[in-house]
Coordinates of C-alpha atoms in Angstrom, one line a residue:
Chain A
M1 CA 0.0 0.0 0.0
K2 CA 1.2 3.4 -0.9
N3 CA -0.5 5.3 1.8
K4 CA 1.3 6.7 4.8
L5 CA -0.7 4.4 7.1
L6 CA 0.8 5.3 10.4
K7 CA 0.1 9.0 10.1
F8 CA -2.4 9.9 12.7
S9 CA -3.6 13.2 14.1
L10 CA -6.1 13.2 16.9
E11 CA -7.2 16.7 15.8
R12 CA -8.1 15.5 12.3
F13 CA -9.7 12.4 13.8
I14 CA -12.0 14.6 15.8
L15 CA -12.6 16.9 12.9
L16 CA -13.7 13.9 10.8
I17 CA -16.2 12.8 13.6
V18 CA -17.6 16.4 13.8
R19 CA -17.9 16.5 10.0
D20 CA -19.7 13.2 9.8
L21 CA -22.1 13.9 12.6
T22 CA -22.9 17.3 11.1
Y23 CA -23.7 15.6 7.7
M24 CA -25.6 12.7 9.4
R25 CA -27.6 14.9 11.8
K26 CA -30.8 14.9 9.8
S27 CA -30.6 11.1 9.2
I28 CA -29.9 10.5 12.9
L29 CA -32.9 12.6 13.9
I30 CA -35.3 10.9 11.4
L31 CA -34.1 7.4 12.4
S32 CA -34.3 8.2 16.1
G33 CA -37.8 9.6 15.8
A34 CA -39.0 6.6 13.7
M35 CA -37.4 4.0 16.0
A36 CA -38.6 5.7 19.2
G37 CA -42.1 5.7 17.7
V38 CA -41.9 2.0 17.0
F39 CA -40.5 1.1 20.4
I40 CA -43.1 3.2 22.2
S41 CA -46.0 1.6 20.2
L42 CA -44.7 -1.9 20.8
N43 CA -44.0 -1.5 24.5
I44 CA -47.3 0.0 25.4
V45 CA -48.8 -3.2 24.1
S46 CA -46.3 -5.6 25.7
E47 CA -42.9 -5.6 27.5
V48 CA -40.4 -6.2 24.7
M49 CA -37.9 -3.5 25.3
D50 CA -35.0 -5.7 26.4
S51 CA -35.4 -8.2 23.6
L52 CA -35.8 -5.4 21.1
F53 CA -32.5 -3.9 22.1
G54 CA -30.5 -7.0 21.0
F55 CA -32.3 -7.1 17.7
F56 CA -31.9 -3.3 17.1
Y57 CA -28.3 -3.1 18.4
F58 CA -27.0 -6.1 16.4
T59 CA -29.0 -6.1 13.2
G60 CA -29.3 -2.3 13.0
G61 CA -25.6 -2.0 13.7
F62 CA -24.6 -4.5 11.1
I63 CA -26.7 -2.7 8.5
F64 CA -25.4 0.7 9.5
T65 CA -21.8 -0.6 9.5
S66 CA -22.3 -2.1 6.0
G67 CA -23.1 1.3 4.6
I68 CA -20.5 3.3 6.5
F69 CA -18.1 3.6 3.5
R70 CA -20.9 4.3 0.9
E71 CA -19.1 7.5 -0.1
L72 CA -16.3 5.4 -1.4
H73 CA -18.5 3.5 -3.8
A74 CA -20.6 6.3 -5.3
R75 CA -19.3 8.2 -8.3
E76 CA -20.5 11.6 -7.0
T77 CA -19.0 11.3 -3.5
V78 CA -15.8 9.3 -3.9
T79 CA -13.6 12.3 -5.1
D80 CA -14.7 14.5 -2.2
Y81 CA -14.0 11.7 0.3
L82 CA -10.6 10.6 -1.0
M83 CA -9.5 14.2 -1.4
L84 CA -10.4 15.1 2.2
P85 CA -7.1 16.0 3.8
A86 CA -6.8 13.1 6.3
S87 CA -4.8 9.9 6.1
S88 CA -6.4 6.5 5.4
L89 CA -5.8 5.5 9.0
E90 CA -7.5 8.6 10.3
K91 CA -10.5 8.1 7.9
F92 CA -10.7 4.4 8.8
A93 CA -10.3 4.9 12.5
E94 CA -13.1 7.6 12.5
R95 CA -15.5 5.3 10.7
L96 CA -14.6 2.4 12.9
F97 CA -15.3 4.6 15.9
I98 CA -18.6 5.7 14.6
A99 CA -19.7 2.1 13.7
T100 CA -18.7 0.7 17.1
A101 CA -18.5 3.1 20.0
G102 CA -20.8 5.6 18.2
W103 CA -23.5 3.0 17.4
T104 CA -23.3 1.5 20.8
L105 CA -23.7 4.8 22.6
Y106 CA -26.5 5.8 20.2
S107 CA -28.4 2.5 20.7
L108 CA -28.1 2.8 24.5
V109 CA -29.2 6.5 24.6
L110 CA -32.1 5.8 22.2
F111 CA -33.4 2.9 24.2
S112 CA -32.9 4.6 27.5
A113 CA -34.8 7.7 26.3
S114 CA -37.5 5.7 24.6
S115 CA -37.9 3.5 27.7
F116 CA -38.1 6.5 29.9
I117 CA -41.0 7.9 27.8
I118 CA -42.7 4.5 27.7
E119 CA -42.6 4.2 31.5
L120 CA -44.0 7.7 31.9
I121 CA -46.8 6.9 29.5
K122 CA -47.5 3.7 31.4
I123 CA -47.7 5.6 34.6
F124 CA -50.0 8.1 33.0
L125 CA -52.2 5.2 31.7
E126 CA -51.9 3.4 35.0
K127 CA -50.6 0.4 33.3
G128 CA -47.6 -1.7 34.4
S129 CA -46.1 -2.1 37.8
G130 CA -43.9 0.8 38.9
F131 CA -41.2 2.8 37.1
N132 CA -38.8 0.2 35.5
P133 CA -36.9 1.9 32.6
F134 CA -34.4 0.2 30.4
N135 CA -31.1 0.0 32.2
P136 CA -28.2 0.7 29.9
M137 CA -25.7 -0.4 32.6
D138 CA -27.2 -3.9 32.9
V139 CA -24.3 -6.4 33.2
Q140 CA -25.9 -8.9 30.8
L141 CA -26.4 -6.2 28.3
L142 CA -22.9 -4.8 28.5
K143 CA -21.6 -8.4 28.0
T144 CA -23.0 -8.4 24.5
I145 CA -21.0 -5.3 23.4
P146 CA -17.7 -7.2 22.8
Y147 CA -19.6 -9.6 20.5
Y148 CA -21.1 -6.7 18.6
L149 CA -17.6 -5.2 18.2
V150 CA -16.2 -8.6 16.9
N151 CA -19.1 -9.2 14.5
S152 CA -19.3 -5.7 13.2
S153 CA -15.6 -5.9 12.1
V154 CA -16.7 -8.3 9.4
F155 CA -19.4 -5.9 8.2
L156 CA -16.9 -3.1 8.2
L157 CA -14.7 -5.1 5.9
G158 CA -17.7 -5.7 3.7
A159 CA -18.4 -2.0 3.7
V160 CA -15.0 -1.2 2.2
Y161 CA -14.8 -4.3 0.0
F162 CA -18.1 -4.5 -1.7
K163 CA -19.3 -1.7 -4.0
K164 CA -23.1 -2.3 -3.7
M165 CA -25.5 -4.2 -1.5
N166 CA -22.8 -4.5 1.1
F167 CA -24.9 -5.9 3.9
I168 CA -26.4 -8.7 1.8
K169 CA -23.1 -9.5 0.1
T170 CA -21.4 -9.7 3.5
I171 CA -24.0 -12.1 4.8
L172 CA -23.6 -14.2 1.7
A173 CA -19.8 -14.2 2.1
L174 CA -20.2 -15.2 5.8
F175 CA -22.5 -18.1 4.7
S176 CA -19.9 -19.2 2.2
V177 CA -17.1 -19.1 4.9
F178 CA -19.3 -21.0 7.3
I179 CA -20.1 -23.7 4.7
F180 CA -16.4 -24.0 3.9
L181 CA -15.5 -24.3 7.6
F182 CA -18.3 -26.8 8.2
I183 CA -17.0 -29.0 5.4
V184 CA -13.4 -28.7 6.7
F185 CA -14.4 -29.5 10.3
A186 CA -16.8 -32.2 9.3
A187 CA -14.0 -33.8 7.3
A188 CA -11.6 -33.4 10.1
A189 CA -14.1 -34.9 12.6
H190 CA -14.9 -37.7 10.3
Y191 CA -11.2 -38.5 10.0
L192 CA -10.3 -38.1 13.7
W193 CA -13.4 -39.5 15.4
Q194 CA -15.1 -41.6 12.9
D195 CA -16.2 -44.3 15.4
E196 CA -17.2 -41.8 18.2
V197 CA -19.3 -39.7 15.8
K198 CA -21.2 -42.7 14.6
V199 CA -22.0 -43.6 18.2
F200 CA -22.9 -40.1 19.1
F201 CA -25.3 -39.5 16.3
A202 CA -26.9 -42.9 16.7
D203 CA -27.8 -42.3 20.3
N204 CA -31.2 -40.5 20.2
F205 CA -29.6 -37.3 18.9
I206 CA -31.5 -34.1 19.8
W207 CA -30.1 -30.7 18.6
D208 CA -29.6 -28.7 21.7
S209 CA -26.4 -26.8 22.2
N210 CA -26.1 -27.5 25.9
S211 CA -26.7 -31.2 25.7
F212 CA -24.7 -31.4 22.5
R213 CA -21.6 -29.9 24.2
A214 CA -22.2 -31.8 27.5
R215 CA -22.5 -35.1 25.7
L216 CA -19.7 -34.4 23.3
F217 CA -17.2 -33.3 25.9
G218 CA -18.2 -36.1 28.2
R219 CA -17.1 -38.6 25.7
K220 CA -13.6 -39.7 24.6
I221 CA -13.3 -36.9 22.1
G222 CA -14.1 -34.2 24.7
D223 CA -10.5 -33.0 25.3
T224 CA -9.6 -32.6 21.7
A225 CA -12.9 -30.9 20.9
T226 CA -12.4 -28.5 23.8
V227 CA -9.0 -27.6 22.3
F228 CA -10.6 -27.0 18.9
Y229 CA -13.4 -25.0 20.5
N230 CA -10.9 -22.8 22.4
I231 CA -8.8 -22.2 19.2
I232 CA -11.9 -21.2 17.3
R233 CA -13.1 -19.0 20.1
F234 CA -9.7 -17.3 20.4
G235 CA -9.6 -16.8 16.6
Y236 CA -13.1 -15.4 16.6
L237 CA -12.7 -13.0 19.5
Y238 CA -9.1 -11.9 19.1
L239 CA -7.9 -12.6 15.5
L240 CA -11.0 -11.9 13.4
P241 CA -11.5 -8.2 14.3
P242 CA -7.8 -7.1 13.7
F243 CA -7.7 -9.2 10.5
C244 CA -10.9 -7.5 9.2
W245 CA -9.8 -4.0 10.4
I246 CA -6.3 -4.2 8.8
T247 CA -7.7 -5.7 5.6
A248 CA -10.3 -2.9 5.4
L249 CA -7.6 -0.3 6.1
V250 CA -5.4 -1.6 3.3
K251 CA -8.4 -1.7 0.9
L252 CA -9.3 1.9 1.9
G253 CA -5.7 3.0 1.1
E254 CA -5.9 1.3 -2.3
A255 CA -9.2 2.8 -3.2
E256 CA -9.3 4.8 -6.4
V257 CA -12.0 6.9 -8.0
E258 CA -12.7 4.1 -10.6
D259 CA -13.7 1.8 -7.7
A260 CA -16.9 3.8 -7.6
F261 CA -17.7 3.5 -11.3
Chain B
M1 CA 6.6 21.3 -8.2
I2 CA 4.8 18.5 -10.0
D3 CA 7.0 16.0 -11.6
I4 CA 5.7 13.1 -13.6
S5 CA 8.3 10.5 -14.6
S6 CA 8.0 7.4 -16.7
L7 CA 4.3 7.1 -15.9
S8 CA 2.2 4.4 -17.5
F9 CA -1.5 3.9 -16.9
R10 CA -4.2 1.7 -18.3
Y11 CA -7.9 1.9 -18.2
N12 CA -9.4 -1.6 -18.2
K13 CA -6.3 -3.0 -19.9
I14 CA -6.3 -0.3 -22.6
P15 CA -3.1 1.6 -22.4
L16 CA -3.5 5.4 -22.0
F17 CA -0.2 6.8 -20.8
N18 CA 3.0 5.1 -21.7
Q19 CA 6.2 6.3 -20.1
L20 CA 4.9 9.9 -19.8
N21 CA 7.2 12.6 -18.5
L22 CA 5.9 16.0 -17.7
S23 CA 6.6 18.7 -15.1
F24 CA 4.6 21.6 -13.9
K25 CA 6.1 24.8 -12.3
P26 CA 3.9 27.6 -11.0
G27 CA 1.6 29.0 -13.7
V28 CA -1.8 28.6 -15.1
Y29 CA -1.7 25.6 -17.5
G30 CA -4.3 25.0 -20.1
L31 CA -4.7 21.2 -20.6
L32 CA -6.5 20.7 -23.9
G33 CA -7.4 17.5 -25.7
K34 CA -10.2 15.6 -27.4
N35 CA -12.7 13.5 -25.4
G36 CA -11.0 10.5 -24.0
A37 CA -7.5 11.9 -24.6
G38 CA -6.5 11.5 -21.0
K39 CA -7.0 15.0 -19.5
S40 CA -9.2 14.0 -16.6
T41 CA -7.2 10.9 -16.0
L42 CA -4.0 12.9 -15.8
L43 CA -5.6 15.3 -13.2
K44 CA -6.8 12.3 -11.2
I45 CA -3.4 10.8 -11.2
I46 CA -1.8 14.1 -10.1
S47 CA -4.4 14.4 -7.3
G48 CA -3.8 10.8 -6.1
L49 CA -7.3 9.6 -7.1
L50 CA -5.9 7.1 -9.6
F51 CA -2.6 5.2 -9.2
P52 CA -0.2 4.8 -12.1
E53 CA 0.8 1.3 -13.2
T54 CA 4.4 2.3 -13.3
G55 CA 6.3 5.5 -12.8
K56 CA 5.5 8.3 -10.3
C57 CA 3.8 11.6 -9.9
L58 CA 5.6 13.6 -7.3
I59 CA 4.2 16.8 -5.7
S60 CA 7.1 18.6 -4.1
G61 CA 8.9 15.3 -3.8
I62 CA 5.9 13.4 -2.3
D63 CA 4.2 10.6 -4.3
S64 CA 0.7 11.8 -5.0
A65 CA -0.5 8.1 -4.7
A66 CA 0.4 8.2 -1.0
R67 CA -2.5 10.6 -0.5
D68 CA -0.6 12.2 2.3
S69 CA -2.8 14.4 4.4
D70 CA -0.4 17.4 4.1
T71 CA -0.3 17.1 0.4
L72 CA -4.1 16.7 0.2
A73 CA -4.4 19.9 2.3
R74 CA -2.5 21.8 -0.4
T75 CA -4.3 20.2 -3.4
F76 CA -7.7 21.3 -4.7
F77 CA -9.3 19.1 -7.4
L78 CA -12.5 20.2 -9.0
S79 CA -14.0 17.1 -10.5
E80 CA -16.7 17.1 -13.2
E81 CA -18.8 15.2 -10.7
I82 CA -19.3 17.7 -7.9
Y83 CA -20.7 16.7 -4.5
L84 CA -21.8 18.8 -1.6
P85 CA -23.7 17.6 1.4
S86 CA -27.1 18.8 2.3
V87 CA -26.1 21.3 5.0
S88 CA -26.0 25.1 5.1
I89 CA -23.0 26.9 3.7
P90 CA -21.8 28.1 7.1
A91 CA -22.0 24.5 8.4
Y92 CA -20.0 23.2 5.5
V93 CA -17.4 25.8 5.9
K94 CA -17.2 25.2 9.7
T95 CA -16.7 21.4 9.3
S96 CA -14.5 21.4 6.2
S97 CA -12.3 24.4 6.5
P98 CA -10.3 23.2 9.6
F99 CA -8.7 20.5 7.4
Y100 CA -6.9 23.2 5.5
P101 CA -4.3 25.1 7.6
D102 CA -4.1 28.0 5.1
F103 CA -7.9 28.4 4.6
S104 CA -9.0 32.0 4.4
T105 CA -12.7 32.7 5.3
E106 CA -12.2 36.2 4.1
S107 CA -11.1 35.0 0.6
L108 CA -14.0 32.6 0.5
Y109 CA -16.6 35.3 1.1
R110 CA -14.9 37.6 -1.4
Y111 CA -15.0 34.9 -4.1
M112 CA -18.6 34.1 -3.2
E113 CA -19.5 37.7 -3.5
E114 CA -17.8 37.8 -6.9
F115 CA -19.8 34.7 -7.9
D116 CA -23.0 36.2 -6.4
I117 CA -23.6 33.5 -3.9
K118 CA -25.3 34.4 -0.6
K119 CA -23.5 33.3 2.6
N120 CA -26.3 31.7 4.6
Q121 CA -28.0 29.5 2.0
K122 CA -28.6 25.8 2.2
I123 CA -26.4 24.0 -0.2
S124 CA -29.4 21.9 -1.3
S125 CA -31.1 25.0 -2.5
L126 CA -28.3 25.9 -4.9
S127 CA -28.5 25.1 -8.6
Y128 CA -25.7 23.1 -10.3
G129 CA -24.0 26.2 -11.5
Q130 CA -24.1 27.8 -8.1
R131 CA -22.8 24.7 -6.4
K132 CA -20.0 24.6 -8.8
K133 CA -19.2 28.2 -8.1
F134 CA -19.3 27.6 -4.4
I135 CA -17.0 24.7 -4.6
I136 CA -14.6 26.6 -6.8
A137 CA -14.7 29.5 -4.2
F138 CA -14.1 27.1 -1.4
G139 CA -11.3 25.3 -3.2
L140 CA -9.5 28.5 -3.9
A141 CA -10.0 29.7 -0.4
T142 CA -8.3 26.6 1.0
G143 CA -4.9 28.2 0.1
A144 CA -4.0 25.1 -1.9
D145 CA -1.0 25.7 -4.2
I146 CA -1.9 22.8 -6.5
I147 CA -5.2 23.6 -8.2
L148 CA -6.6 21.1 -10.6
L149 CA -9.8 22.2 -12.4
D150 CA -11.6 19.7 -14.7
E151 CA -13.9 21.6 -17.0
P152 CA -14.5 24.5 -14.5
T153 CA -16.6 26.6 -16.8
N154 CA -19.1 23.9 -17.8
G155 CA -22.5 24.8 -16.4
L156 CA -21.5 28.4 -15.6
D157 CA -23.4 31.3 -17.0
I158 CA -21.7 34.1 -19.0
P159 CA -21.2 36.5 -16.0
S160 CA -19.9 33.6 -13.9
K161 CA -17.3 32.7 -16.5
T162 CA -16.1 36.3 -16.4
S163 CA -16.0 36.1 -12.6
F164 CA -14.2 32.8 -12.8
R165 CA -11.5 34.4 -15.0
K166 CA -11.1 37.3 -12.6
I167 CA -10.8 35.1 -9.6
I168 CA -8.3 32.8 -11.2
E169 CA -6.2 35.8 -12.3
S170 CA -6.3 37.1 -8.7
C171 CA -5.3 33.7 -7.3
A172 CA -2.5 33.0 -9.7
D173 CA 0.9 33.8 -8.1
E174 CA 4.4 32.6 -8.2
K175 CA 3.7 29.7 -5.8
K176 CA 0.6 28.1 -7.4
V177 CA 0.3 25.5 -10.1
I178 CA -3.1 25.9 -11.7
I179 CA -4.0 23.3 -14.3
I180 CA -7.3 23.8 -16.2
S181 CA -8.6 21.0 -18.3
T182 CA -11.2 22.4 -20.7
H183 CA -12.9 22.1 -24.0
Q184 CA -14.2 25.7 -23.6
V185 CA -10.9 27.2 -24.7
R186 CA -12.4 30.6 -25.6
D187 CA -13.6 31.0 -22.0
L188 CA -10.0 31.0 -20.8
S189 CA -8.1 32.4 -23.7
D190 CA -6.4 35.2 -21.8
L191 CA -5.8 33.1 -18.8
I192 CA -3.8 30.1 -19.7
D193 CA -0.1 30.0 -20.2
P194 CA 1.5 27.5 -21.0
V195 CA -0.7 25.4 -23.2
I196 CA -0.5 21.6 -23.1
I197 CA -2.3 19.5 -25.7
I198 CA -2.8 15.8 -25.0
D199 CA -3.9 13.3 -27.5
N200 CA -4.3 9.5 -27.0
G201 CA -2.3 9.7 -23.8
E202 CA 0.6 11.6 -25.3
I203 CA 1.7 15.2 -24.8
I204 CA 1.8 16.5 -28.3
F205 CA 2.2 20.2 -27.6
N206 CA 3.6 22.0 -24.5
Y207 CA 4.6 25.6 -25.0
T208 CA 4.3 29.0 -23.3
M209 CA 2.2 31.7 -24.9
D210 CA 5.4 33.7 -25.7
E211 CA 6.8 30.7 -27.6
I212 CA 3.5 30.2 -29.5
L213 CA 3.1 33.8 -30.4
E214 CA 6.7 34.0 -31.5
R215 CA 6.5 31.1 -33.9
L216 CA 3.0 30.8 -35.1
V217 CA 0.7 33.3 -36.8
I218 CA -3.1 32.8 -37.2
S219 CA -4.7 35.0 -39.8
F220 CA -8.0 35.3 -41.6
S221 CA -8.4 35.5 -45.3
P222 CA -11.6 35.6 -47.4
E223 CA -10.1 33.0 -49.8
K224 CA -8.5 29.6 -49.1
E225 CA -4.7 30.1 -48.8
S226 CA -2.9 28.2 -51.5
S227 CA 0.7 29.6 -51.2
G228 CA 1.8 26.3 -49.6
R229 CA 3.1 28.3 -46.5
E230 CA 0.0 27.4 -44.5
I231 CA 0.4 24.7 -41.8
Y232 CA -3.4 24.4 -41.3
S233 CA -6.5 26.0 -42.8
E234 CA -10.0 25.9 -41.5
K235 CA -13.2 27.2 -43.1
V236 CA -15.0 29.7 -41.0
P237 CA -18.1 31.9 -41.7
G238 CA -17.0 34.5 -44.3
G239 CA -13.6 32.9 -45.2
W240 CA -10.7 30.9 -44.0
V241 CA -8.4 30.9 -41.0
N242 CA -4.9 29.9 -41.7
V243 CA -2.0 29.0 -39.4
F244 CA 1.5 30.0 -40.6
E245 CA 4.9 29.9 -39.3
S246 CA 5.9 33.3 -38.1
N247 CA 8.3 35.2 -40.2
G248 CA 9.7 37.1 -37.2
D249 CA 6.7 39.2 -36.1
S250 CA 5.1 38.2 -32.9
G251 CA 1.4 38.4 -32.6
D252 CA -0.5 39.4 -29.4
T253 CA -3.4 37.0 -29.3
I254 CA -4.1 33.5 -30.5
D255 CA -7.3 31.6 -31.2
F256 CA -7.0 28.4 -29.1
E257 CA -9.6 26.5 -31.1
I258 CA -7.6 27.0 -34.3
L259 CA -4.4 26.3 -32.6
F260 CA -5.8 23.1 -31.1
N261 CA -7.1 21.9 -34.5
A262 CA -3.8 22.7 -36.1
V263 CA -1.8 20.8 -33.6
I264 CA -4.1 17.8 -33.7
S265 CA -4.1 17.7 -37.5
N266 CA -0.3 17.8 -37.8
P267 CA 1.6 17.6 -34.4
V268 CA 4.9 16.7 -35.9
L269 CA 5.1 19.7 -38.2
I270 CA 3.9 22.1 -35.6
N271 CA 6.5 20.8 -33.1
R272 CA 9.2 21.1 -35.7
I273 CA 8.2 24.7 -36.2
M274 CA 8.0 25.3 -32.5
G275 CA 11.6 24.3 -32.5
G276 CA 11.9 21.3 -30.7
E277 CA 11.7 18.0 -29.2
K278 CA 10.0 19.5 -26.2
A279 CA 6.8 17.6 -26.9
I280 CA 6.3 14.2 -28.6

């Protein structure tokens, strides 16, 4: 890559955030109003705030992240974006920040505010039992944030890599990777534990993740499977995000105007 | 200031530039050429929006393909595709100007006044021509010393073209390289010097106005010239325009359209008359 990747100025990084937030202000207001309306309507009927959060935070976040580099792929905007005086690292870091910390903060604030209004409405309507707004500091909820950060890295790469329909193409790419991995691991399992797998699947098999793991690990192959599981988990949590981020950064540095045509 | 050396570039496997060498020192360059000749591509390579296959384009010693933030801050590229966000002019200026250390708000408002653009408008309410004028005003106010303008007068009304000429004249100084790619040569006839003509990815003409006026004469005659001295003749309403080699007397103006057609029709002869191997 020809770009001076390591050039980073905190001042320019902040300027990029301010610029983006200014340009997105109207979209943020419209989305917030629409989503708050939907949440309030649904929650007055039934208590779904907590389950809605996960759906909104993850699905909405992935869709949002998939479109975060749309300026790079549109003929009318690519010149303006690439000519903006900031390094590729600064531009990438700013979009990464918006897609992760920005989206997380936005989701928590939106749900807290909506929930607060919902609770007030319920009190007014004398419905529900007390004042129980959405708690953005809930431990279980905060535990999901790292998983969002990890998964969104894939969509961030898709946002830079694909020119159109980034979200759908990223999903399709993920499916392809999963199918490939499934075939590889199935072949490996078949080769390593042929006899055990036969016994395992013959024994009144019911698909349940807890019983599956319990039974699998309880058997002779348990130790090896645990090692595999830990390797995959480590790769997923600690290798996948930097891989996606670095690849996306490199792709951003290599972007040319013709990429948008 | 801008040095292009051994640069090759392809568009979809079709070669455009092959071992191109060219340098720009401060001045207002007119970059002329037919459609598809490579003018816009050259400007995009200089600005770092396209990467050459081989060779380099250096701006004050820094590879333009590096898209270095400091180099970008001193480069303004006006593309044919202009984009401005849907915010007000003050909001745009507030969020974009801090990226340019030499930005002058005073100059911006002076240029906007010259172009007759109100300060507090929403960008979405501006017409295409007004947007173009605003972006030119903003670009020139950035204090950039590399100014690349791709068809800047397309879409501008007649008073705006006059304003554009005035503004460029006022901006041009001994530090700035201004390259104007255009088909509307008559709009910029008093502005550009030197003139570069590009054809099929090759620089076929690259001379200053003094050199052109010293060596070529363009004259009108009611009848077709048949003395054999003419390098190029073109029928115009009421007669013919002929291009001759100067016999020592320098002219004071030149018709760029006729010059362009003459160069395109016979670049080898024109360059021999111009005295050199400077181009081709």
